[in-house]
Structures are given as C-alpha cells and as structure tokens.
Short mmCIF file of C-alpha atoms in Angstrom, two decimals:
data_model
loop_
_atom_site.label_atom_id
_atom_site.label_comp_id
_atom_site.label_asym_id
_atom_site.label_seq_id
_atom_site.Cartn_x
_atom_site.Cartn_y
_atom_site.Cartn_z
CA UNK A 17 149.95 114.48 -17.87
CA UNK A 18 150.35 117.63 -15.80
CA UNK A 19 153.45 119.80 -15.78
CA UNK A 20 154.63 122.62 -13.53
CA UNK A 21 156.57 125.19 -15.53
CA UNK A 22 158.71 128.03 -14.23
CA UNK A 23 160.58 130.40 -16.51
CA UNK A 24 162.66 133.36 -15.31
CA UNK A 25 164.31 135.88 -17.63
CA UNK A 26 166.58 138.73 -16.57
CA UNK A 27 167.73 141.57 -18.79
CA UNK A 28 170.16 144.45 -18.51
CA UNK A 29 168.62 147.15 -20.69
CA UNK A 30 171.13 149.65 -22.07
CA UNK A 31 168.66 151.76 -24.06
CA UNK A 32 164.87 151.77 -24.00
CA UNK A 33 163.82 148.51 -25.65
CA UNK A 34 160.59 147.09 -27.03
CA UNK A 35 160.37 143.42 -26.06
CA UNK A 36 158.05 140.88 -27.71
CA UNK A 37 157.81 137.84 -25.46
CA UNK A 38 156.63 134.37 -26.50
CA UNK A 39 157.02 132.11 -23.45
CA UNK A 40 153.39 131.42 -22.48
CA UNK A 41 152.15 127.89 -23.16
CA UNK A 42 149.60 127.43 -25.91
CA UNK A 43 145.95 126.79 -25.17
CA UNK A 44 144.44 124.01 -27.24
CA UNK A 45 142.01 121.10 -27.08
CA UNK A 46 144.91 118.85 -26.08
CA UNK A 47 146.83 121.34 -23.95
CA UNK A 48 144.87 122.96 -21.13
CA UNK A 49 146.25 125.63 -18.83
CA UNK A 50 145.09 124.98 -15.28
CA UNK A 51 146.70 128.11 -13.88
CA UNK A 52 149.39 130.56 -14.91
CA UNK A 53 150.93 133.90 -13.99
CA UNK A 54 153.26 136.39 -15.64
CA UNK A 55 155.16 138.71 -13.30
CA UNK A 56 156.56 141.82 -14.99
CA UNK A 57 158.91 144.46 -13.58
CA UNK A 58 157.24 147.05 -11.35
CA UNK A 59 155.45 149.67 -13.40
CA UNK A 60 155.69 147.75 -16.70
CA UNK A 61 152.50 146.87 -18.56
CA UNK A 62 152.15 144.54 -21.52
CA UNK A 63 149.89 144.13 -24.53
CA UNK A 64 148.75 140.55 -25.17
CA UNK A 65 147.99 139.03 -28.55
CA UNK A 66 147.07 135.50 -29.68
CA UNK A 67 147.53 134.53 -33.32
CA UNK A 68 144.32 132.67 -34.28
CA UNK A 69 145.97 130.49 -36.96
CA UNK A 70 148.74 129.15 -34.73
CA UNK A 71 147.71 129.75 -31.12
CA UNK A 72 151.02 131.55 -30.47
CA UNK A 73 150.73 133.97 -27.54
CA UNK A 74 152.72 137.18 -27.57
CA UNK A 75 153.35 139.92 -25.01
CA UNK A 76 154.66 143.30 -26.10
CA UNK A 77 156.20 145.69 -23.58
CA UNK A 78 158.63 148.58 -23.37
CA UNK A 79 161.53 148.22 -20.91
CA UNK A 80 163.39 151.32 -19.68
CA UNK A 81 167.11 151.35 -18.92
CA UNK A 82 167.98 149.14 -15.98
CA UNK A 83 167.79 145.55 -14.72
CA UNK A 84 164.48 143.75 -15.24
CA UNK A 85 163.16 140.30 -14.22
CA UNK A 86 160.26 138.56 -15.96
CA UNK A 87 158.81 135.38 -14.43
CA UNK A 88 156.28 133.05 -16.06
CA UNK A 89 154.74 130.15 -14.11
CA UNK A 90 152.08 127.69 -15.18
CA UNK A 91 150.49 124.32 -14.53
CA UNK A 92 149.55 122.71 -17.83
CA UNK A 93 147.64 119.51 -18.53
CA UNK A 94 148.26 117.75 -21.83
CA UNK A 95 146.20 115.03 -23.47
CA UNK A 96 148.26 113.93 -26.48
CA UNK A 97 146.71 111.88 -29.23
CA UNK A 98 148.63 108.59 -29.49
CA UNK A 99 148.57 106.48 -32.64
CA UNK A 100 150.40 103.44 -33.96
CA UNK A 101 153.04 104.66 -36.40
CA UNK A 102 151.79 102.29 -39.11
CA UNK A 103 148.47 104.12 -39.07
CA UNK A 104 150.03 107.54 -39.83
CA UNK A 105 150.50 107.87 -43.61
CA UNK A 106 151.85 110.76 -45.64
CA UNK A 107 149.23 112.95 -47.30
CA UNK A 108 149.71 113.46 -51.06
CA UNK A 109 150.44 117.08 -51.89
CA UNK A 110 147.37 117.12 -54.16
CA UNK A 111 145.19 116.42 -51.11
CA UNK A 112 146.83 118.70 -48.55
CA UNK A 113 144.67 121.48 -47.03
CA UNK A 114 145.64 124.82 -48.55
CA UNK A 115 146.43 126.27 -45.12
CA UNK A 116 149.18 123.64 -44.71
CA UNK A 117 150.92 124.36 -48.02
CA UNK A 118 153.15 127.23 -46.73
CA UNK A 119 154.92 124.62 -44.60
CA UNK A 120 156.09 122.88 -47.77
CA UNK A 121 158.06 125.88 -49.01
CA UNK A 122 161.65 126.86 -48.21
CA UNK A 123 162.02 129.41 -45.41
CA UNK A 124 164.85 131.46 -43.92
CA UNK A 125 166.44 128.66 -41.89
CA UNK A 126 165.03 125.71 -43.84
CA UNK A 127 166.24 125.86 -47.48
CA UNK A 128 164.56 122.64 -48.56
CA UNK A 129 165.23 123.45 -52.22
CA UNK A 130 168.98 123.07 -51.56
CA UNK A 131 168.85 119.62 -49.94
CA UNK A 132 166.23 117.92 -52.09
CA UNK A 133 168.54 115.59 -54.00
CA UNK A 134 170.09 114.22 -50.82
CA UNK A 135 166.71 113.85 -49.11
CA UNK A 136 165.22 111.84 -51.97
CA UNK A 137 168.31 109.66 -52.33
CA UNK A 138 168.47 108.94 -48.58
CA UNK A 139 164.78 108.70 -47.64
CA UNK A 140 162.77 108.61 -50.86
CA UNK A 141 162.25 104.83 -50.93
CA UNK A 142 160.57 104.69 -47.50
CA UNK A 143 156.85 104.35 -48.11
CA UNK A 144 155.27 105.06 -44.72
CA UNK A 145 154.84 108.71 -43.76
CA UNK A 146 155.70 108.45 -40.06
CA UNK A 147 158.45 105.92 -40.73
CA UNK A 148 159.98 108.30 -43.28
CA UNK A 149 160.11 111.22 -40.82
CA UNK A 150 161.47 108.91 -38.10
CA UNK A 151 164.20 107.85 -40.55
CA UNK A 152 165.03 111.54 -41.01
CA UNK A 153 165.33 111.96 -37.23
CA UNK A 154 167.47 108.83 -36.95
CA UNK A 155 169.86 110.06 -39.64
CA UNK A 156 170.23 113.48 -38.00
CA UNK A 157 170.79 111.92 -34.58
CA UNK A 158 173.45 109.58 -35.95
CA UNK A 159 175.24 112.05 -38.24
CA UNK A 160 175.02 115.45 -36.54
CA UNK A 161 176.83 116.12 -33.25
CA UNK A 162 174.92 117.96 -30.53
CA UNK A 163 177.43 120.62 -29.42
CA UNK A 164 176.41 123.65 -27.35
CA UNK A 165 177.63 126.89 -28.88
CA UNK A 166 178.31 125.33 -32.28
CA UNK A 167 175.77 127.56 -34.06
CA UNK A 168 174.28 131.02 -33.84
CA UNK A 169 171.26 132.99 -35.00
CA UNK A 170 172.38 132.90 -38.62
CA UNK A 171 172.88 129.11 -38.87
CA UNK A 172 170.63 127.47 -41.46
CA UNK A 173 169.80 123.81 -41.99
CA UNK A 174 172.21 123.81 -44.92
CA UNK A 175 174.99 124.99 -42.57
CA UNK A 176 174.10 122.25 -40.08
CA UNK A 177 174.11 119.64 -42.83
CA UNK A 178 177.53 120.87 -44.01
CA UNK A 179 179.26 121.16 -40.63
CA UNK A 180 177.41 118.26 -38.96
CA UNK A 181 177.02 120.02 -35.60
CA UNK A 182 174.34 122.05 -33.87
CA UNK A 183 171.85 122.36 -31.03
CA UNK A 184 168.16 121.49 -30.76
CA UNK A 185 167.07 124.40 -32.96
CA UNK A 186 169.45 123.25 -35.71
CA UNK A 187 168.32 119.62 -35.43
CA UNK A 188 164.70 120.77 -35.81
CA UNK A 189 165.53 122.98 -38.81
CA UNK A 190 167.31 120.11 -40.57
CA UNK A 191 164.40 117.74 -39.91
CA UNK A 192 161.95 120.30 -41.27
CA UNK A 193 164.12 120.86 -44.34
CA UNK A 194 164.36 117.18 -45.23
CA UNK A 195 160.63 116.62 -44.67
CA UNK A 196 159.65 119.55 -46.90
CA UNK A 197 162.05 118.40 -49.60
CA UNK A 198 160.14 115.09 -49.61
CA UNK A 199 156.74 116.76 -49.95
CA UNK A 200 155.81 116.50 -46.24
CA UNK A 201 154.72 119.78 -44.60
CA UNK A 202 156.77 120.49 -41.47
CA UNK A 203 156.94 123.32 -38.94
CA UNK A 204 159.12 124.46 -36.06
CA UNK A 205 157.91 124.05 -32.45
CA UNK A 206 159.33 125.85 -29.41
CA UNK A 207 158.49 123.99 -26.23
CA UNK A 208 159.05 123.16 -22.59
CA UNK A 209 160.30 119.58 -22.13
CA UNK A 210 160.14 117.46 -18.98
CA UNK A 211 163.17 115.27 -19.63
CA UNK A 212 165.62 117.93 -20.79
CA UNK A 213 168.90 118.21 -18.90
CA UNK A 214 170.04 120.83 -18.27
CA UNK A 215 166.57 122.32 -18.48
CA UNK A 216 166.05 125.06 -21.04
CA UNK A 217 163.69 126.00 -23.83
CA UNK A 218 163.59 123.16 -26.36
CA UNK A 219 163.05 123.01 -30.12
CA UNK A 220 161.33 120.13 -31.88
CA UNK A 221 159.25 119.96 -35.06
CA UNK A 222 155.92 118.75 -36.34
CA UNK A 223 155.17 116.99 -39.62
CA UNK A 224 151.71 116.97 -41.18
CA UNK A 225 150.77 113.30 -41.57
CA UNK A 226 147.46 111.46 -41.66
CA UNK A 227 145.52 114.71 -41.46
CA UNK A 228 147.15 116.22 -38.35
CA UNK A 229 150.47 117.51 -36.97
CA UNK A 230 152.74 114.93 -35.27
CA UNK A 231 155.73 115.75 -33.04
CA UNK A 232 159.33 114.70 -33.73
CA UNK A 233 162.66 115.33 -31.98
CA UNK A 234 165.89 114.44 -33.77
CA UNK A 235 167.96 115.21 -30.66
CA UNK A 236 166.33 112.31 -28.77
CA UNK A 237 166.54 114.42 -25.61
CA UNK A 238 162.89 114.12 -24.62
CA UNK A 239 159.84 111.94 -25.10
CA UNK A 240 157.17 113.45 -27.34
CA UNK A 241 154.38 112.84 -24.83
CA UNK A 242 156.20 115.05 -22.28
CA UNK A 243 156.24 118.19 -24.41
CA UNK A 244 154.38 121.44 -23.65
CA UNK A 245 154.07 123.54 -26.77
CA UNK A 246 154.81 127.27 -26.70
CA UNK A 247 154.77 128.34 -30.35
CA UNK A 248 154.84 127.04 -33.92
CA UNK A 249 156.06 128.59 -37.15
CA UNK A 250 157.84 128.00 -40.43
CA UNK A 251 161.14 128.09 -38.54
CA UNK A 252 162.73 129.73 -35.49
CA UNK A 253 162.25 133.19 -36.98
CA UNK A 254 158.49 132.76 -36.39
CA UNK A 255 158.82 131.15 -32.96
CA UNK A 256 161.52 132.95 -30.96
CA UNK A 257 160.84 133.10 -27.22
CA UNK A 258 161.88 136.74 -27.27
CA UNK A 259 162.39 139.37 -29.97
CA UNK A 260 163.60 142.83 -29.07
CA UNK A 261 164.13 146.19 -30.69
CA UNK A 262 166.65 148.22 -28.75
CA UNK A 263 169.72 147.31 -26.70
CA UNK A 264 169.85 144.70 -23.93
CA UNK A 265 171.86 141.78 -22.63
CA UNK A 266 170.76 138.87 -20.50
CA UNK A 267 172.38 136.29 -18.22
CA UNK A 268 171.40 132.62 -18.66
CA UNK A 269 167.65 132.05 -18.32
CA UNK A 270 166.26 129.71 -15.70
CA UNK A 271 163.75 127.04 -16.80
CA UNK A 272 162.22 124.38 -14.56
CA UNK A 273 159.74 121.71 -15.72
CA UNK A 274 158.31 119.13 -13.32
CA UNK A 275 155.49 116.62 -13.52
CA UNK A 276 152.74 117.40 -11.01
CA UNK A 277 150.44 114.37 -11.33
CA UNK A 278 151.07 110.87 -10.00
CA UNK A 279 152.01 107.84 -12.02
CA UNK A 280 154.80 109.26 -14.14
CA UNK A 281 155.71 107.11 -17.12
CA UNK A 282 159.14 105.49 -16.98
CA UNK A 283 159.54 104.60 -20.66
CA UNK A 284 159.58 106.95 -23.62
CA UNK A 285 156.83 106.31 -26.12
CA UNK A 286 157.67 105.04 -29.58
CA UNK A 287 154.15 105.73 -30.85
CA UNK A 288 153.06 108.71 -32.97
CA UNK A 289 152.25 111.67 -30.70
CA UNK A 290 150.19 114.74 -31.56
CA UNK A 291 149.18 117.75 -29.47
CA UNK A 292 147.35 119.36 -32.38
CA UNK A 293 143.94 118.95 -33.89
#
C-alpha cells in the first residue's frame, strides 16, 4: 500500500530552543520511502541522525525567538508481512535474542513489575502468543475509556489501569506493560495511521512473537496494515515526535494521511501484521 503523508508543525519560540524532531517515516525492508521533503524555517539548518538499532530518524535544530513552521511530506510504500494468528507463537524467554531482552524490563511509563499479578490472573492461561496479546488489547479496549485530555506527559500505564481512561499513547503503554509482565517483549511505536479520525500522530505497540515484531492497537482506531511507522522505543520517552530544550508553545499540529494507490481495502485485517524484519 502507498500512503501520502503531510505533517505541519508550528511553534511560538519564547527563548532560543534546541528542537529534536522525530516525524520522518522509517526506512526498512517493508517500508520504502518513494519521496519525501522536510521544509524548515528560512535560515534554519538541521543535523540528521539515524539510530542503527531502531531505524529512528532524528533532526536536531536551534530555533530563535519567533514563529516557526516545519512541514514534512512523504509518499511511503509499505509491504507488511501477513501471517495467520495461529502461526505466531510466543518465544520462551530462554530463547529470546539478547537484543530483545531490554523490552521485557519495566520502563518509565510501563511498570510491568507492578501489574504482573493481574496480568497473569487475567491472561496467563491463554496459550497462543498472538492470541494472548490480542486478549490484552481486547481487555484494554473494553475496560479503558478513550477520552481526549484525560492524561498528560506524566501518566504511566499503572495510572491508566487505575483510572481506566486515556488516549492512544496510554493504551499502548498499558498493552506493553501487560505483555512484558507475561514474558513477551513489547515496544512502543509512534506512527501515521490512514484510518484515524481526526487525523493525528498515533501510538500503537509491537510484541515480539514467532521471531519478529508484530503490530497491535488496543484503541481499535486503525487497521494494522495501514500503519506507517515513525519510531520505536521502550515507551513514549524514547519515541516522542518532538523533544525540546528551551521555551516554546505550539498550536494544534496538522496531520494528513491518504492512500495514493488504487484498490484500497475495505475491511480491516484480523491477521497478524508485521512491518519489521
């Protein structure tokens, strides 16, 4: 599938600010960038960096006082790997690759050590790996209300579990937390999503099953085969679309995602979807 992505950010900078941007789509075997552009304010230059282990793409720049617009546009082609869910087992911890192990541990927003008893009592008897993570997503969707503005940058998965409300980032953190508590490596994914309304950045998560990373979305707001990945990390702290050091404010961002190729699918897939090796 091919997607046209447009992302516009505007900032009012009060004091000189260093901005680290992470809005450019990943390049991977299953996610190819056909064309892209990044328009920065006049006179502003940026330093680009790609993290080899994750494929996350960062831009660092210094913004002077004033109003600044940043526009990212891209056409991206994805070729997701599709598998029957019954063919996607959990991998025993004793056989996990060492590079995956950090995604088993608690992190800032995903305190899996605090929700382990509940996770095992609720999901521990489900044998299949993909079925177990889908059961996690189903529980979150049925028991946590999606309410805009119900959380902030300090909200952890434990908070979301307690108050039973959140947004896509919180749903992803809770899914990651439950999966890790059950011995399944999981990581946060920031993304562009075709089906999202209103359109915005979206947060989903990946679980390491059957030897690769598979996508999951407990919000049920988009189909996993219509995702374009931006960044991955242990949680949102590793995958923020922007981090800044200074003083700035910004009006609502503008995100547009459209499908550019013919023959758009009408039904959401229920198969296991992966955009990773």
